Short mmCIF file of C-alpha atoms in Angstrom, two decimals:
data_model
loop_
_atom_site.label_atom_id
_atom_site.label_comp_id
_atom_site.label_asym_id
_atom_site.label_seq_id
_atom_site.Cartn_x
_atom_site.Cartn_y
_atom_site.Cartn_z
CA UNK A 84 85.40 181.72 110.84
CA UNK A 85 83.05 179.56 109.37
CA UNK A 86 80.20 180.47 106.56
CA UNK A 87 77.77 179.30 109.33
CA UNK A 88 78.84 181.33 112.07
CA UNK A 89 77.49 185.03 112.19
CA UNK A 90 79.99 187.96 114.16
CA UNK A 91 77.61 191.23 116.09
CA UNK A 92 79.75 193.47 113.54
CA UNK A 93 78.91 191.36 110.25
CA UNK A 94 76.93 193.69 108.29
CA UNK A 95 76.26 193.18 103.96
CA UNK A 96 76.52 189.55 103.83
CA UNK A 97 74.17 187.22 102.31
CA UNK A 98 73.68 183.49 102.82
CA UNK A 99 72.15 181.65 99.77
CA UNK A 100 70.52 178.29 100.77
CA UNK A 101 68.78 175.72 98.84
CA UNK A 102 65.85 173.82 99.92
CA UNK A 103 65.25 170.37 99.66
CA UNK A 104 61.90 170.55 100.61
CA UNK A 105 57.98 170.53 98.80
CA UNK A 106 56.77 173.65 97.93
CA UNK A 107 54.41 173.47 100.71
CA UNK A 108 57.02 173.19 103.53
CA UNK A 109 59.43 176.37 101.59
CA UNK A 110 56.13 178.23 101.45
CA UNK A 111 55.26 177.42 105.62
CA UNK A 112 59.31 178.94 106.14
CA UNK A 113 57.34 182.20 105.33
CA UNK A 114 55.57 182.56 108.56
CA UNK A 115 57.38 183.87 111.29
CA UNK A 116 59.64 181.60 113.64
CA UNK A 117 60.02 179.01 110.98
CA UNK A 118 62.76 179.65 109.75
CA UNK A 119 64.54 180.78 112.99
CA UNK A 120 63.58 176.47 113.92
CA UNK A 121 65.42 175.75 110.37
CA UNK A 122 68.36 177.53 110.97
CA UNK A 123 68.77 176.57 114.49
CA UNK A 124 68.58 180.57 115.68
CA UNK A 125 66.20 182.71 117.93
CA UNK A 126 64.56 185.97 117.03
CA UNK A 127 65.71 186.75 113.10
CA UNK A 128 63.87 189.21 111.06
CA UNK A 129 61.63 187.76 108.66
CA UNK A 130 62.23 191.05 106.43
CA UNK A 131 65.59 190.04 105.84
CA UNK A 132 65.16 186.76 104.47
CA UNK A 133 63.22 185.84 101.17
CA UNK A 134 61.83 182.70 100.38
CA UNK A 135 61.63 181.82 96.70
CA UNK A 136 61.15 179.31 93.69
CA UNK A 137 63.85 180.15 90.90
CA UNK A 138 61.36 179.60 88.05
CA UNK A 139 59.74 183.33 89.87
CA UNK A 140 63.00 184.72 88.61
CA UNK A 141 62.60 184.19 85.19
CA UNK A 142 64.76 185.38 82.79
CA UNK A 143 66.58 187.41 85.58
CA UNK A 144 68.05 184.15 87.09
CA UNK A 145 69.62 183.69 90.77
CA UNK A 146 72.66 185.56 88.60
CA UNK A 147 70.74 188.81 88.06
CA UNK A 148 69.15 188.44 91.38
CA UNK A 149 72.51 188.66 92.99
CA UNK A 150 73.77 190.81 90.85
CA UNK A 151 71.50 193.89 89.83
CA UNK A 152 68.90 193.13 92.76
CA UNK A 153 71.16 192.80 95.97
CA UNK A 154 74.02 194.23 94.86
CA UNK A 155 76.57 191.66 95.11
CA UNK A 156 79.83 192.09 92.42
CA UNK A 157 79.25 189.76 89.34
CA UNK A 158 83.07 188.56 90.30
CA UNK A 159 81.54 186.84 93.53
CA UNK A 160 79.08 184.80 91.24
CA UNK A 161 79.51 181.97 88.95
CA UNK A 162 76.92 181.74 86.48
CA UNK A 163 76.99 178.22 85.64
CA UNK A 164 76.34 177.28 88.64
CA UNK A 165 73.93 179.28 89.98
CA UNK A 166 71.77 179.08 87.07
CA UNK A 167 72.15 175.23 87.88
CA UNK A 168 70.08 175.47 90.79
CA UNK A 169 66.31 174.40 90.45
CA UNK A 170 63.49 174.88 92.99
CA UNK A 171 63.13 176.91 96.19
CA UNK A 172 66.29 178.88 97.49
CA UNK A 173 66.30 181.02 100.91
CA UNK A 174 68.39 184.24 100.97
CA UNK A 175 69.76 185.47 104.59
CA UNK A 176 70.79 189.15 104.68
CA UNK A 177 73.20 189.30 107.83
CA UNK A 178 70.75 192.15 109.12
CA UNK A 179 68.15 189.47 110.02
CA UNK A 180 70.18 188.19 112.80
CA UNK A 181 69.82 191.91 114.13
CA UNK A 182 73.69 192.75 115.06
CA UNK A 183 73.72 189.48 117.36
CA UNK A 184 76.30 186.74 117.17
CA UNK A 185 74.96 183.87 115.65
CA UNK A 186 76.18 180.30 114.63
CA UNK A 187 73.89 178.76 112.44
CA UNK A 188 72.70 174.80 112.65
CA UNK A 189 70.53 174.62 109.44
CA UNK A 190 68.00 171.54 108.77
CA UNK A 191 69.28 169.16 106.62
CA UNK A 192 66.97 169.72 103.85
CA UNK A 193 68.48 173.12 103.66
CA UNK A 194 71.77 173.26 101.66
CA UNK A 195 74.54 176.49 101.53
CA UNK A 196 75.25 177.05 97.93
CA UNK A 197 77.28 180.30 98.88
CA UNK A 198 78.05 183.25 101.06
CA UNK A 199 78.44 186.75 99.15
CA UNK A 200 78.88 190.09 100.23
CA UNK A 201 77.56 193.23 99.13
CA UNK A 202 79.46 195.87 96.87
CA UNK A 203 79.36 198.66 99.42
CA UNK A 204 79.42 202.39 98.51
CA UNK A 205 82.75 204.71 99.04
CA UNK A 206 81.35 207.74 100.66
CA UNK A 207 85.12 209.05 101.36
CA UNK A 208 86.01 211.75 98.37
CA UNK A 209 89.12 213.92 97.73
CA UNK A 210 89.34 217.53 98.34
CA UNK A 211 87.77 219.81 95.67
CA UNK A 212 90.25 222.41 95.03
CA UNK A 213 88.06 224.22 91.84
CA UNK A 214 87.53 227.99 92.84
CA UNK A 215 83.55 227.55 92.83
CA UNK A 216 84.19 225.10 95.51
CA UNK A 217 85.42 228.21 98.00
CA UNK A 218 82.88 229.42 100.86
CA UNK A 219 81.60 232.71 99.11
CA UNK A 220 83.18 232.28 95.60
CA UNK A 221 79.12 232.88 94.13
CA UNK A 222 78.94 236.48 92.16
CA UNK A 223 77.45 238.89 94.50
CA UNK A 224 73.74 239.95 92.64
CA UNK A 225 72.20 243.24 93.53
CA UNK A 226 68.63 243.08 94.68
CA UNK A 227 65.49 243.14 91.80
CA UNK A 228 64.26 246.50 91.68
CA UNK A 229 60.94 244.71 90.30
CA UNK A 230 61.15 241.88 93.45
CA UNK A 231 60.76 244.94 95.92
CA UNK A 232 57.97 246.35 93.91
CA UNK A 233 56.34 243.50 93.98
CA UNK A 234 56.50 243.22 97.57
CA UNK A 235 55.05 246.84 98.18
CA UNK A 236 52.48 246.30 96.10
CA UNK A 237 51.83 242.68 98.11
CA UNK A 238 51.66 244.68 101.20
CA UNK A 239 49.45 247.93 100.23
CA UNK A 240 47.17 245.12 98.60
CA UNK A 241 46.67 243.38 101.60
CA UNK A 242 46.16 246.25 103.79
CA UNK A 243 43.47 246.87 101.19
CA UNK A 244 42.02 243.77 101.91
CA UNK A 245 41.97 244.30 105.98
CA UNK A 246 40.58 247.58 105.29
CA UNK A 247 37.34 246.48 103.73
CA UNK A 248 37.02 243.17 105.76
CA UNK A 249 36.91 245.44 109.34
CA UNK A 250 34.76 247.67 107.90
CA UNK A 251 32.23 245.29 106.94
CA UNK A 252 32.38 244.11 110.62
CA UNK A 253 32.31 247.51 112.14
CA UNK A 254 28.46 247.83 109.43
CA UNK A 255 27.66 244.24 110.91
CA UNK A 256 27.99 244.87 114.17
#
């Protein structure tokens, strides 16, 4: 499979493209359907794609944005050369093309510097065997004598309340 072709299932990939363009054109990629024309695909989600200069990165770098800001193993990334690349860069999160099969056709002026995935999260865990993991291993506790005195005195209070309130209607009316 090629890194321009895009499967239904493909899900935490990210497509990092360089643009060969003036800053006015990268900006106009920012309004919706333009970038679906430069890519040579229908109906992607503009939410899922960022439009950039590098210089907004600052210190950070293409690296760190990778890295600590989409989550994509430092292992995947070569530093050299992605702190190499100057001007405007696109970034394609394989949720923009919305679970659909895709195979890309990109402008010319756009170039692939890489494809990276995203570190995903094991949600699978072992079986806790500790004895506070049981179903009804918590100490039994015996009800507050002071938390059912409290809720007497809640009660008698607001009857006291009721009390006075329909007698002051009953004098009204």
């Amino acid at each position: 499979m090629s890194d321009l072709t895009v499967s239904p299932q493909e899900h935490g990939v990210l497509r990092l493209f360089s643009l060969d363009m003036r800053p006015e054109e990268a900006k106009f990629l920012r309004e919706p359907g333009a970038v679906d024309q430069v890519l040579g695909v229908d109906d992607l989600d503009p939410g899922q794609i960022d439009i950039f200069p590098t210089s907004d990165l600052e210190d950070l770098g293409l690296f760190g944005y990778l890295n600590d800001g989409c989550g994509v193993s430092a292992d995947q990334l070569n530093r050299d050369e992605l702190d190499a690349v100057d001007g405007w860069v696109m970034v394609v999160r394989s949720a923009a093309f919305k679970k659909k099969a895709a195979t890309l056709e990109p402008d010319p002026r756009l170039h692939l510097i890489g494809v990276f995935t995203e570190d995903v999260t094991n949600w699978t865990g072992g079986v806790i065997e500790t004895d506070s993991a049981k179903p009804y291993s918590a100490p039994r506790t015996e009800p507050n004598d002071s938390e059912t005195t409290n809720r007497v005195g809640s009660a008698v209070l607001a009857l006291v309340i009721l009390v006075i309130v329909g007698g002051a209607l009953w004098l009204i009316l």
